[in-house]
Short mmCIF file of C-alpha atoms in Angstrom, two decimals:
data_model
loop_
_atom_site.label_atom_id
_atom_site.label_comp_id
_atom_site.label_asym_id
_atom_site.label_seq_id
_atom_site.Cartn_x
_atom_site.Cartn_y
_atom_site.Cartn_z
CA THR L 21 162.60 -60.36 110.50
CA GLN L 22 165.28 -59.07 113.27
CA LEU L 23 168.60 -60.52 112.01
CA LEU L 24 171.65 -61.04 114.34
CA GLU L 25 175.12 -61.03 112.61
CA GLN L 26 177.90 -62.43 114.65
CA SER L 27 181.29 -62.00 114.27
CA PRO L 28 183.93 -63.58 113.58
CA GLN L 29 182.51 -66.93 112.53
CA PHE L 30 185.23 -68.80 113.86
CA LEU L 31 188.21 -67.82 116.19
CA SER L 32 191.14 -69.93 117.31
CA ILE L 33 193.54 -68.55 119.99
CA GLN L 34 196.33 -69.39 122.12
CA GLU L 35 195.76 -69.59 126.12
CA GLY L 36 196.23 -66.34 127.62
CA GLU L 37 195.26 -64.06 125.01
CA ASN L 38 192.54 -61.39 124.89
CA LEU L 39 189.58 -61.57 122.47
CA THR L 40 186.17 -59.42 121.55
CA VAL L 41 183.49 -60.67 119.46
CA TYR L 42 180.55 -59.01 118.11
CA CYS L 43 176.77 -59.17 117.59
CA ASN L 44 175.27 -56.81 115.40
CA SER L 45 171.92 -55.88 114.12
CA SER L 46 170.02 -53.24 112.08
CA SER L 47 167.12 -53.90 114.82
CA VAL L 48 166.58 -52.20 118.24
CA PHE L 49 166.37 -54.90 120.89
CA SER L 50 164.67 -54.47 124.14
CA SER L 51 167.04 -57.25 125.72
CA LEU L 52 170.08 -59.23 124.57
CA GLN L 53 171.14 -62.65 125.74
CA TRP L 54 174.71 -64.51 125.32
CA TYR L 55 174.62 -68.08 125.70
CA ARG L 56 177.90 -70.92 125.48
CA GLN L 57 177.04 -74.08 123.72
CA GLU L 58 179.71 -76.70 124.41
CA PRO L 59 180.08 -80.24 122.25
CA GLY L 60 177.11 -82.52 122.83
CA GLU L 61 175.32 -80.20 125.13
CA GLY L 62 172.77 -77.57 124.87
CA PRO L 63 173.22 -74.05 124.96
CA VAL L 64 173.63 -72.41 128.89
CA LEU L 65 172.76 -68.62 129.49
CA LEU L 66 175.82 -66.63 130.33
CA VAL L 67 173.90 -63.16 130.45
CA THR L 68 171.13 -60.91 129.97
CA VAL L 69 171.18 -57.03 128.88
CA VAL L 70 168.38 -55.17 128.70
CA THR L 71 169.82 -51.15 129.21
CA GLY L 72 171.85 -49.20 126.48
CA GLY L 73 175.00 -49.25 127.77
CA GLU L 74 175.11 -51.66 130.40
CA VAL L 75 178.13 -53.72 130.84
CA LYS L 76 178.13 -56.98 132.84
CA LYS L 77 181.28 -59.02 133.81
CA LEU L 78 181.01 -62.54 134.56
CA LYS L 79 184.50 -63.68 135.72
CA ARG L 80 186.99 -63.13 132.75
CA LEU L 81 183.97 -62.18 130.33
CA THR L 82 182.92 -58.90 130.13
CA PHE L 83 179.35 -58.04 128.04
CA GLN L 84 178.55 -54.64 126.72
CA PHE L 85 175.46 -53.65 125.11
CA GLY L 86 175.45 -50.84 122.62
CA ASP L 87 174.07 -47.21 123.39
CA ALA L 88 171.47 -47.68 120.60
CA ARG L 89 170.69 -51.62 121.85
CA LYS L 90 171.30 -52.63 118.53
CA ASP L 91 174.54 -54.58 119.03
CA SER L 92 176.50 -56.29 121.68
CA SER L 93 180.27 -57.58 122.56
CA LEU L 94 181.83 -60.08 124.53
CA HIS L 95 185.38 -59.45 125.91
CA ILE L 96 187.30 -62.64 127.15
CA THR L 97 190.25 -61.72 129.17
CA ALA L 98 193.14 -64.43 129.34
CA ALA L 99 191.22 -66.98 127.53
CA GLN L 100 191.48 -70.43 128.68
CA PRO L 101 190.91 -73.89 127.28
CA GLY L 102 187.28 -74.40 129.25
CA ASP L 103 186.45 -71.22 127.43
CA THR L 104 186.06 -73.46 123.86
CA GLY L 105 182.48 -73.65 122.55
CA LEU L 106 180.03 -72.13 120.21
CA TYR L 107 178.90 -68.48 121.52
CA LEU L 108 175.45 -67.49 120.44
CA CYS L 109 173.58 -64.10 121.04
CA ALA L 110 169.81 -63.87 121.29
CA GLY L 111 167.49 -60.84 121.09
CA VAL L 112 164.14 -59.87 121.97
CA ALA L 113 162.85 -57.30 119.70
CA GLY L 114 159.71 -55.87 121.64
CA ALA L 115 156.97 -57.31 123.62
CA ASN L 116 155.26 -60.50 122.78
CA SER L 117 158.92 -61.02 120.36
CA LYS L 118 160.31 -64.02 119.70
CA LEU L 119 163.80 -64.68 120.49
CA THR L 120 166.08 -64.14 117.47
CA PHE L 121 169.65 -66.26 117.53
CA GLY L 122 172.61 -65.48 115.50
CA LYS L 123 174.38 -68.20 113.75
CA GLY L 124 176.99 -68.00 117.02
CA ILE L 125 180.72 -67.96 117.09
CA THR L 126 182.76 -70.98 117.37
CA LEU L 127 185.93 -70.23 119.91
CA SER L 128 188.87 -72.72 120.14
CA VAL L 129 191.53 -71.76 122.99
CA ARG L 130 194.37 -74.01 122.42
CA PRO L 131 196.59 -75.02 125.33
CA GLU O 19 167.64 -85.12 137.66
CA THR O 20 167.78 -81.74 137.79
CA GLY O 21 167.68 -78.97 134.90
CA VAL O 22 166.25 -80.08 131.55
CA THR O 23 166.65 -83.67 130.33
CA GLN O 24 165.86 -85.42 126.85
CA THR O 25 165.72 -88.75 125.43
CA PRO O 26 167.21 -90.26 123.53
CA ARG O 27 170.71 -88.48 122.70
CA HIS O 28 170.82 -89.99 119.64
CA LEU O 29 168.56 -91.14 117.16
CA VAL O 30 168.69 -92.81 113.58
CA MET O 31 165.88 -93.52 111.48
CA GLY O 32 164.39 -94.28 108.26
CA MET O 33 162.18 -92.10 106.35
CA THR O 34 159.12 -94.36 107.02
CA ASN O 35 159.60 -94.80 111.02
CA LYS O 36 157.82 -93.14 113.45
CA LYS O 37 159.64 -92.07 116.81
CA SER O 38 159.36 -89.67 119.52
CA LEU O 39 161.59 -87.31 121.27
CA LYS O 40 160.84 -86.88 125.14
CA CYS O 41 161.68 -83.76 127.18
CA GLU O 42 161.45 -83.20 130.81
CA GLN O 43 161.98 -79.89 132.94
CA HIS O 44 162.68 -79.85 136.65
CA LEU O 45 162.58 -76.05 137.10
CA GLY O 46 159.10 -75.59 138.00
CA HIS O 47 159.09 -73.22 134.58
CA ASN O 48 155.71 -72.57 133.04
CA ALA O 49 156.81 -72.76 129.39
CA MET O 50 158.50 -75.30 126.94
CA TYR O 51 159.84 -75.17 123.23
CA TRP O 52 161.57 -77.27 120.78
CA TYR O 53 164.39 -75.80 118.66
CA LYS O 54 165.95 -77.12 115.42
CA GLN O 55 169.85 -76.69 115.25
CA SER O 56 171.20 -77.19 112.00
CA ALA O 57 174.81 -76.38 110.92
CA LYS O 58 175.67 -72.67 109.79
CA LYS O 59 172.11 -71.95 110.41
CA PRO O 60 170.70 -70.07 113.63
CA LEU O 61 168.45 -71.95 116.18
CA GLU O 62 165.16 -72.07 114.59
CA LEU O 63 161.83 -71.93 116.85
CA MET O 64 159.53 -74.78 115.94
CA PHE O 65 157.01 -74.60 118.96
CA VAL O 66 156.11 -73.21 122.09
CA TYR O 67 153.85 -74.06 124.88
CA SER O 68 152.70 -71.99 127.74
CA LEU O 69 150.84 -73.55 130.25
CA GLU O 70 150.45 -76.54 128.27
CA GLU O 71 148.65 -74.70 125.44
CA ARG O 72 150.47 -74.48 122.26
CA VAL O 73 151.11 -70.41 121.63
CA GLU O 74 153.44 -70.74 118.89
CA ASN O 75 153.71 -73.22 115.63
CA ASN O 76 156.58 -71.53 113.32
CA SER O 77 155.25 -73.14 109.91
CA VAL O 78 156.70 -76.33 111.02
CA PRO O 79 155.82 -79.37 108.50
CA SER O 80 153.23 -81.76 109.83
CA ARG O 81 155.56 -84.58 110.10
CA PHE O 82 156.75 -82.77 113.26
CA SER O 83 154.06 -83.37 115.88
CA PRO O 84 154.28 -81.67 119.51
CA GLU O 85 152.34 -82.91 122.88
CA CYS O 86 152.48 -81.36 125.77
CA PRO O 87 150.62 -83.25 128.57
CA ASN O 88 151.69 -81.13 131.25
CA SER O 89 154.06 -78.26 132.24
CA SER O 90 156.98 -80.58 133.00
CA HIS O 91 156.80 -83.04 129.81
CA LEU O 92 157.14 -81.99 126.03
CA PHE O 93 157.21 -84.57 123.24
CA LEU O 94 158.15 -84.28 119.55
CA HIS O 95 156.55 -87.09 117.50
CA LEU O 96 158.22 -88.12 113.98
CA HIS O 97 156.59 -89.30 111.04
CA THR O 98 157.84 -89.81 107.76
CA LEU O 99 160.92 -87.64 107.92
CA GLN O 100 163.29 -86.34 105.21
CA PRO O 101 167.22 -86.57 105.22
CA GLU O 102 167.09 -82.79 105.66
CA ASP O 103 165.27 -83.17 109.43
CA SER O 104 168.63 -84.64 110.25
CA ALA O 105 169.54 -82.18 113.11
CA LEU O 106 170.31 -81.87 116.60
CA TYR O 107 166.78 -81.03 118.15
CA LEU O 108 167.00 -79.02 121.35
CA CYS O 109 164.01 -78.89 123.89
CA ALA O 110 164.03 -75.48 126.38
CA SER O 111 161.94 -74.14 129.16
CA SER O 112 161.38 -70.71 130.88
CA GLN O 113 159.61 -68.92 133.35
CA ASP O 114 156.68 -67.24 131.27
CA GLY O 115 157.44 -65.97 128.10
CA VAL O 116 161.12 -64.90 126.76
CA ALA O 117 159.54 -61.70 125.56
CA ARG O 118 159.68 -60.67 129.40
CA ALA O 119 163.42 -58.91 129.28
CA GLY O 120 165.83 -60.98 131.38
CA VAL O 121 163.88 -64.17 130.86
CA GLY O 122 166.49 -66.80 129.69
CA LEU O 123 165.60 -70.10 128.31
CA PHE O 124 167.15 -73.38 129.85
CA PHE O 125 168.12 -75.92 127.40
CA GLY O 126 168.13 -79.56 127.50
CA PRO O 127 171.32 -81.51 126.22
CA GLY O 128 169.37 -82.08 122.76
CA THR O 129 168.75 -85.33 120.09
CA ARG O 130 171.18 -85.83 117.42
CA LEU O 131 168.68 -87.00 114.85
CA THR O 132 170.10 -88.61 111.75
CA VAL O 133 167.06 -89.44 108.94
CA LEU O 134 168.63 -92.24 106.73
#
């Protein structure tokens, strides 16, 4: 079983602050995805990373896949209340493997 | 309707009831999934259907019974559930299996199930 550990579990910050959250594993993943889930809704795919060392930007969100493809980080610049939600990472370990989810990071951005 | 829709959004049922959850995807995808989301736990994959055939059944108790009549519709039939089955049940779809790099899941809003 490939476990994905996400940290921190909870984060409450003021609007305008920067933050970085993490998704770590001892397993190697062929691809890794980040989702955001808002209250009362299903998760929405933000990004997929597939190459070790890859960096992808989505407006104020920067995603990085570790060189060894075992971990990933999400950096948010100048957080806004609209960034509030549950951030889930999920990885695929290899061909014909299942998508494994972490427990998620609950982010609250105060106005 | 666009994306993935689920009905009902909320369901309260007794342990002896029989109910069904419905999911419909309007994305032209060929794979559909049921996930269970409980507090403080990772999303748990329950069932996968690819091209209308069940390709995965993750040791789910028989009181949960999936049905996929066509590539756009997925049902989860519930019978004699337990209080610990209370959770958010999410339906998702994708084009081909998620093992293919770059393939993401499109989720519905979920059904919040409470078993009394």
